[in-house]
XYZ file of C-alpha atoms in Angstrom:
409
model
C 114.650 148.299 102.084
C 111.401 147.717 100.541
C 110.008 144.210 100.762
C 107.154 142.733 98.598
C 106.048 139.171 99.819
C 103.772 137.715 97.288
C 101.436 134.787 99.193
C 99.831 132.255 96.110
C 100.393 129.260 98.601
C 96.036 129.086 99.135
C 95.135 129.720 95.924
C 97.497 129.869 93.114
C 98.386 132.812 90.954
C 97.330 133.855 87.429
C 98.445 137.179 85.076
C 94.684 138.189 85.945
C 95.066 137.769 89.873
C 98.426 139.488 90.084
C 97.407 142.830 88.187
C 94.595 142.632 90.861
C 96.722 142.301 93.600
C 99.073 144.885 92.832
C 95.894 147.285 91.971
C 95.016 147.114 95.211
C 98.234 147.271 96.992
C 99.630 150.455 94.806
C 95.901 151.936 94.241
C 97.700 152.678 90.423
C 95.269 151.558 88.170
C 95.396 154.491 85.713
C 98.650 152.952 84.306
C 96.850 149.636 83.189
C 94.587 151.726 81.072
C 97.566 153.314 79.019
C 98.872 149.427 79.070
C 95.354 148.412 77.388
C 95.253 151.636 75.225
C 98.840 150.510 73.547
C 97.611 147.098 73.415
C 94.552 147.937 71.601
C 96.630 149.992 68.829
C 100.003 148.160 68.224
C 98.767 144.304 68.806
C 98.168 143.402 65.060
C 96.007 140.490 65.602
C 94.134 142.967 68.273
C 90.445 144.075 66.484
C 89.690 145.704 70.026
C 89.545 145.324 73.603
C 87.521 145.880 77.221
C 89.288 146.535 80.644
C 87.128 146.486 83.538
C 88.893 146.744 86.880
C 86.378 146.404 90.104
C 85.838 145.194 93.605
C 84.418 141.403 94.038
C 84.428 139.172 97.024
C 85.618 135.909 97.099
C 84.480 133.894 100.263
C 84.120 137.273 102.081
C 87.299 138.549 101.152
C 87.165 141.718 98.909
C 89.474 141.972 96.289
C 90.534 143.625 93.154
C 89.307 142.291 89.601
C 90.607 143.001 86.232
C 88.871 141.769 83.570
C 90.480 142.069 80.090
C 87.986 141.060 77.335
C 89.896 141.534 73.703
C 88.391 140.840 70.107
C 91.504 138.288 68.318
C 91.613 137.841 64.547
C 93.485 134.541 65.017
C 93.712 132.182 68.014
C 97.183 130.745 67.542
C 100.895 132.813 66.225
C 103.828 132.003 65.667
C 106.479 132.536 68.655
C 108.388 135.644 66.919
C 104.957 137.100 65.494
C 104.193 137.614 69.511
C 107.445 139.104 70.365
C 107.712 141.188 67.779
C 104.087 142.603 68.913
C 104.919 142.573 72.809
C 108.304 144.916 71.433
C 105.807 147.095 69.544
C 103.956 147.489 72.689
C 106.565 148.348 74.771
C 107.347 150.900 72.006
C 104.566 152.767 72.909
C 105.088 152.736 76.756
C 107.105 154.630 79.216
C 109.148 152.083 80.876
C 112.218 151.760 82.601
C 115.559 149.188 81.080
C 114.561 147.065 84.317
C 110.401 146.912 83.569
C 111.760 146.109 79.700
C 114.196 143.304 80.482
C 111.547 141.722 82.694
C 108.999 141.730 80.250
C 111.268 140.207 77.704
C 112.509 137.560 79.882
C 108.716 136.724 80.729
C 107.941 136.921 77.323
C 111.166 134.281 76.508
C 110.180 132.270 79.612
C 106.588 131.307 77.793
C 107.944 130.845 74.771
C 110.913 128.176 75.579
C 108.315 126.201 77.950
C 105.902 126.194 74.973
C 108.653 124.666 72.920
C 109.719 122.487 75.708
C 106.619 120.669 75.771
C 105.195 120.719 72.563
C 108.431 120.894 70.496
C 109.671 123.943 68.125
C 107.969 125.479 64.624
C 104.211 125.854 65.676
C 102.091 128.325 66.628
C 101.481 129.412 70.190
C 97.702 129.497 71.251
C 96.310 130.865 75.124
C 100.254 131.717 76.306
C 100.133 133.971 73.175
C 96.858 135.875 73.991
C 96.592 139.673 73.967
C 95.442 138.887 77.596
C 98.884 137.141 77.984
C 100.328 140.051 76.781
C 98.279 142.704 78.651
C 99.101 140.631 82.202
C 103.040 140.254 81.499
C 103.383 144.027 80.453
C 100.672 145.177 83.091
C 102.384 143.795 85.802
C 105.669 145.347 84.528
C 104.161 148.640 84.080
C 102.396 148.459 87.750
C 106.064 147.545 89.479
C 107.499 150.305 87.540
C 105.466 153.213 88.084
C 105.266 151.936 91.913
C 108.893 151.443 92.835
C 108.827 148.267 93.007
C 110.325 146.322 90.464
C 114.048 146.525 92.420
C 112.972 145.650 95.598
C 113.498 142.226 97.417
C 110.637 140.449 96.531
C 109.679 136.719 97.783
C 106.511 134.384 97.557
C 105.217 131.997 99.137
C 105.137 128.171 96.979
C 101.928 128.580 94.882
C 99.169 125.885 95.255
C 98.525 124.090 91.871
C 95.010 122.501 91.905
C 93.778 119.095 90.398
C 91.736 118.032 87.392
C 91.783 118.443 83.961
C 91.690 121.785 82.378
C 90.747 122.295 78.231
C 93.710 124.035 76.401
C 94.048 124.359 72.542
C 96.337 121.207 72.540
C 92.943 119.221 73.980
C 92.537 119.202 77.813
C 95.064 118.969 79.657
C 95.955 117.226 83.468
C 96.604 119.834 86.230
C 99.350 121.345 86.490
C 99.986 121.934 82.899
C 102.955 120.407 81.182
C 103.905 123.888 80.769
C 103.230 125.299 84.420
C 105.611 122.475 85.797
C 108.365 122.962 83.209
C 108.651 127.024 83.985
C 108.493 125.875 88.252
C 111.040 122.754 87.326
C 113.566 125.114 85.227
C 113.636 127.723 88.346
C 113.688 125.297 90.645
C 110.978 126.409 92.613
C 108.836 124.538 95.089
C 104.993 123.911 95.250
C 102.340 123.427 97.113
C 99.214 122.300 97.211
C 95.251 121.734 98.133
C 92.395 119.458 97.165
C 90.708 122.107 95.007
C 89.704 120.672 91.439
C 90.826 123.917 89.307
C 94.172 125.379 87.666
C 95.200 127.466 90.464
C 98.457 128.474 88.796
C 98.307 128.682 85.437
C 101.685 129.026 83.167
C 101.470 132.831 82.508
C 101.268 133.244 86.310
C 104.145 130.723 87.208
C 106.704 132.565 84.144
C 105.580 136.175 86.471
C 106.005 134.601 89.549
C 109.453 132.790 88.963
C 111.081 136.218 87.041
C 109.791 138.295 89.741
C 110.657 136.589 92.665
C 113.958 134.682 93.651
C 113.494 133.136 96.891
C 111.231 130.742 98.340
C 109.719 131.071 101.857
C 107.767 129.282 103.965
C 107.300 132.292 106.217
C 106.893 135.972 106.094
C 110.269 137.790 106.504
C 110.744 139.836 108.931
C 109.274 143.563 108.541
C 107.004 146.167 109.099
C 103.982 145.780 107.442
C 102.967 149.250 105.213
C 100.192 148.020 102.990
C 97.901 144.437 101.769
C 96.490 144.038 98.558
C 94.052 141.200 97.156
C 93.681 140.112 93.665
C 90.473 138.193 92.543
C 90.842 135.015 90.371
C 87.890 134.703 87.818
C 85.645 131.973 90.126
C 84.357 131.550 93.335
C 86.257 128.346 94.480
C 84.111 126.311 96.828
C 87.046 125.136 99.488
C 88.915 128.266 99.558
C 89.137 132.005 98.640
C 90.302 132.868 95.070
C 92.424 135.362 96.216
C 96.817 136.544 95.386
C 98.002 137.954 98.489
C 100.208 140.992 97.878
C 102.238 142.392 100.825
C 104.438 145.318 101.052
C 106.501 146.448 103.871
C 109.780 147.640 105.437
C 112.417 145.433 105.991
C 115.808 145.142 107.959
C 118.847 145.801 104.726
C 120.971 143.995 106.394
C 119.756 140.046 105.757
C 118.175 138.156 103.401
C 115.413 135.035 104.235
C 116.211 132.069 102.102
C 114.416 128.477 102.432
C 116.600 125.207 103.453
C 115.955 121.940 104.791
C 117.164 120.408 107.532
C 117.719 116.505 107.657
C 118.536 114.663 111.067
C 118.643 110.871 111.571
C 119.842 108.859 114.526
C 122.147 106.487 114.916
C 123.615 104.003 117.182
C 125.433 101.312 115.385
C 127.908 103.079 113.697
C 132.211 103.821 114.217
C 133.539 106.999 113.970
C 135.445 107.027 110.702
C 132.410 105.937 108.771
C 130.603 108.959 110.727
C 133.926 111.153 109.415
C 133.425 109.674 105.688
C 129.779 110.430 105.837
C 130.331 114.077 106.524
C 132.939 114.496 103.653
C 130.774 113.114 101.654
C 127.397 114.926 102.687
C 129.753 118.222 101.654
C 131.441 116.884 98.674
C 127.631 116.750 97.365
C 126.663 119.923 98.526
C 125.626 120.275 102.042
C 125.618 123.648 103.511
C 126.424 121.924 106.795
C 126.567 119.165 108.553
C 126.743 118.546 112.299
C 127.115 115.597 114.105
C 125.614 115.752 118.505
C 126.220 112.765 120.880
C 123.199 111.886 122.764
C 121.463 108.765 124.635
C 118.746 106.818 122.913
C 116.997 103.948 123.722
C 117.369 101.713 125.827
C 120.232 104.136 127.287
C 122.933 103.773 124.188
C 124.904 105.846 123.050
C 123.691 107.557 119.857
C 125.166 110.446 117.252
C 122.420 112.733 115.704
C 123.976 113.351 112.361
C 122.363 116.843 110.993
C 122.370 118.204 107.817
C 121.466 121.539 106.440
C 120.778 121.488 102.446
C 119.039 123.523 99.803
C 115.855 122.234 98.651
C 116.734 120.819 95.312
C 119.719 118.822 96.950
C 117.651 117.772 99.851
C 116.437 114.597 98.335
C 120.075 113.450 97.145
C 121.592 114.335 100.391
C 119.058 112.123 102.515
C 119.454 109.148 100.166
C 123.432 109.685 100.756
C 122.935 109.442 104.391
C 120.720 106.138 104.030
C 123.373 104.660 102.235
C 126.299 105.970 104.370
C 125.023 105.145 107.904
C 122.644 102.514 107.166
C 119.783 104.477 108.679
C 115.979 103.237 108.187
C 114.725 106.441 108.262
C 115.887 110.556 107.438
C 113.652 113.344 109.063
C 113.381 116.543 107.170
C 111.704 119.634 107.873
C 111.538 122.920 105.640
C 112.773 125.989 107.551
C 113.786 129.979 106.730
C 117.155 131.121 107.754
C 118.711 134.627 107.885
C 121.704 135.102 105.903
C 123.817 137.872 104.547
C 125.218 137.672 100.927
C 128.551 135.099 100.937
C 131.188 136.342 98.330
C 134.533 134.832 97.503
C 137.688 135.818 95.653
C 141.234 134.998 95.796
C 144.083 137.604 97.370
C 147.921 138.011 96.661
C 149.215 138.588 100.619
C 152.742 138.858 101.271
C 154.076 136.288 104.513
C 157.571 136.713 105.638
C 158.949 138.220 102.649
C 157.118 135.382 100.139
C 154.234 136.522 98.055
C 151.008 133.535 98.832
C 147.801 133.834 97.361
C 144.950 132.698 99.539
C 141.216 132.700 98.920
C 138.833 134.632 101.239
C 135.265 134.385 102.071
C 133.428 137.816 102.088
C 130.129 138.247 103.932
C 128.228 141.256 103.594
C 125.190 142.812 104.383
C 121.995 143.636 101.341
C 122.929 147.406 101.288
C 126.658 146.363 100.482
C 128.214 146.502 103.798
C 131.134 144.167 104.971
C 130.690 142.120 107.874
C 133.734 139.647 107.775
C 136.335 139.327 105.686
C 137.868 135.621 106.367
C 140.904 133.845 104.884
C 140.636 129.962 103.960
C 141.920 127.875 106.310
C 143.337 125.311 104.020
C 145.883 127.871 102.596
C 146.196 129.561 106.134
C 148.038 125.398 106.726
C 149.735 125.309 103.577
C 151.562 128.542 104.053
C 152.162 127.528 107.623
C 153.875 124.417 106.735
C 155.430 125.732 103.807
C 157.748 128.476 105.761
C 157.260 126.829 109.069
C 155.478 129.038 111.100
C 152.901 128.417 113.699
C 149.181 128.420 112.090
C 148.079 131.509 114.387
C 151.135 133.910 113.296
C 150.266 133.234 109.464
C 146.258 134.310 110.545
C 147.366 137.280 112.332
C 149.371 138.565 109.169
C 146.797 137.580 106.327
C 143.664 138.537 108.553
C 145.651 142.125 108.522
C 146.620 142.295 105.447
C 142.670 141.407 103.738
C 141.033 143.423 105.959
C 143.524 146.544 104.957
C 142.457 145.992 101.065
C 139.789 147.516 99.433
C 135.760 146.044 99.893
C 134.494 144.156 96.830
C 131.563 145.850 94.906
């Protein structure tokens, strides 16, 4: 399984930078000349354009450039005006259902975060460039042609920047409104470094967030089969202006996804308001919770109540926990974990003549193969009492009669 890890944690990511990255990585720059070509011909507001792609160094790294320098009869359109000119571009291209539907949802992305922010029935100025366009259908163009637009792709959180950046709306506080509405929408975490300059600018954030679905704080696991840089357009003072673009070789059968992990300690507390805190830690969404017995201070007894959580619910969960156990304090720290797709349906299974339906969990590997099939236990003790059979008879015929049925797709 090919994996592409995309790295804009040190220094953001822009349309610009990613074309440069995946120049480099793919060596397939031919294909962004037919992308400027069809630009240049079927972008009305287009009067002509300049693609230069070319080695630069940024603090001693080299990387890839591409600089797209277009002629514009008007600086601002109207949202459908730039659709219908992206659709006349992709008219003229080659490209797969997959590279279309990714430019469109791009496309839409910009579009509703413009109208987000700034409200509905006005024109659309820098997110509605021909540069905007060139980088969205580049970059779909460059995936295509490589291979690479199906594979599992991840990325590191992009940096953001500080400062104040000048937009057509005026300037503008970094991140833009619009940058932090696509990231909010997707749910996607940041990071960030005292460098006064948009690191991630919106067109770069609506690429990143379509292309990529998970967010990591490490490299997955893999073998490593090529690196590509992509230059941003200065020479930052703190840091290299550089996209990271890996590609490599990874194990099909798991998939890295980021959690967090909250732990506090406690000493003071009876065990049915530790029992009610768990219920309630999973009734809001945990994806588990574990409770250890220990000895703290001063030799007491003491319960280490952990929770695992998705980062959006991580914040809600450790507030729950405050106000459940009546700790001072919640420690959290960001992790990876390997885990296989979880599915779940519901089954008809036949028990001592009676006809039960139970639902089952499903795990299974990223090329499609079952690991575990496993009925739920809460209908596993309902049928049990029900016909009044022992709990491990009713597993024994269900387990046999779920794992005889046909794999889901």
């Amino acid at each position: 399984m090919k994996v592409l890890v995309l790295d804009p944690r040190l220094a953001g990511i822009s349309g610009d930078m990613l074309l440069g990255a995946l120049v480099d990585l793919t060596g397939n720059v031919d294909c962004l000349y037919e992308v400027a070509s069809v630009i240049e011909e079927g972008v009305e507001y287009c009067e002509g354009l300049e693609l230069e792609v070319h080695d630069v160094k940024r603090k001693g790294i080299r990387a890839k450039r591409v600089e797209l320098k277009a002629k514009e009869v008007v600086r601002g359109v109207m949202p459908e005006v730039f659709k219908r000119n992206v659709d006349r571009v992709l008219e003229g291209l080659d490209l797969s259902e997959s590279a279309k539907g990714f430019v469109e949802r791009v496309t839409s992305e910009i579009c509703e975060a413009e109208a987000k922010v700034h409200g509905t029935g006005h024109e659309l100025f820098d997110v509605a460039s021909v540069d905007t366009i060139f980088d969205v259908v580049g970059t779909a163009a460059l995936l295509d042609k490589s291979g690479l637009l199906g594979s599992e792709i991840y990325t590191t959180p992009p940096a953001l920047g500080y400062g104040v950046v000048e937009t057509a709306h005026g300037p503008l506080s970094i991140p833009t409104p619009m940058t932090l509405e696509i990231l909010r929408k997707h749910g996607f975490a940041y990071s960030n470094l005292a460098v006064e300059h948009e690191l991630t600018t919106p067109t770069g954030a609506a690429l990143l967030t379509n292309l990529a679905k998970r967010v990591v704080d490490f490299y997955p696991s893999m073998r490593v089969e090529g690196v590509g840089y992509g230059a941003g357009s200065k020479d930052l003072e703190l840091v290299p202006n550089v996209l990271r673009a890996v590609l490599g070789e990874g194990p099909s059968s798991v998939a890295v996804e980021r959690v967090v992990v909250l732990e506090t300690t406690v000493d003071d507390v009876t065990g049915e308001v530790l029992g009610n805190a768990v219920e309630k830690l999973l009734e809001l969404g945990a994806l588990d919770v574990v409770v250890l017995t220990g000895v703290g201070k001063k030799n007491r007894p003491v319960h280490v109540v952990r929770v695992l959580s998705k980062p959006e619910k991580s914040a809600e969960l450790a507030g729950a926990l405050i106000e459940e156990l009546g700790t001072l304090g919640v420690r959290a720290l960001e992790a990876s974990r390997c885990a296989v797709e979880r599915l779940e349906r519901r089954l008809e299974v036949e028990v001592c003549g009676r006809r039960f339906e139970v639902a089952v969990k499903e795990s299974k590997t990223l090329d499609g193969r079952t690991l575990r099939v496993k009925p739920e236990y809460e209908d596993l003790k309902r049928i049990s009492r029900e016909l009044g059979i022992p709990l491990r008879r009713v597993l024994e015929v269900v387990q046999r009669e779920v794992e005889g049925r046909e794999p889901t797709s």
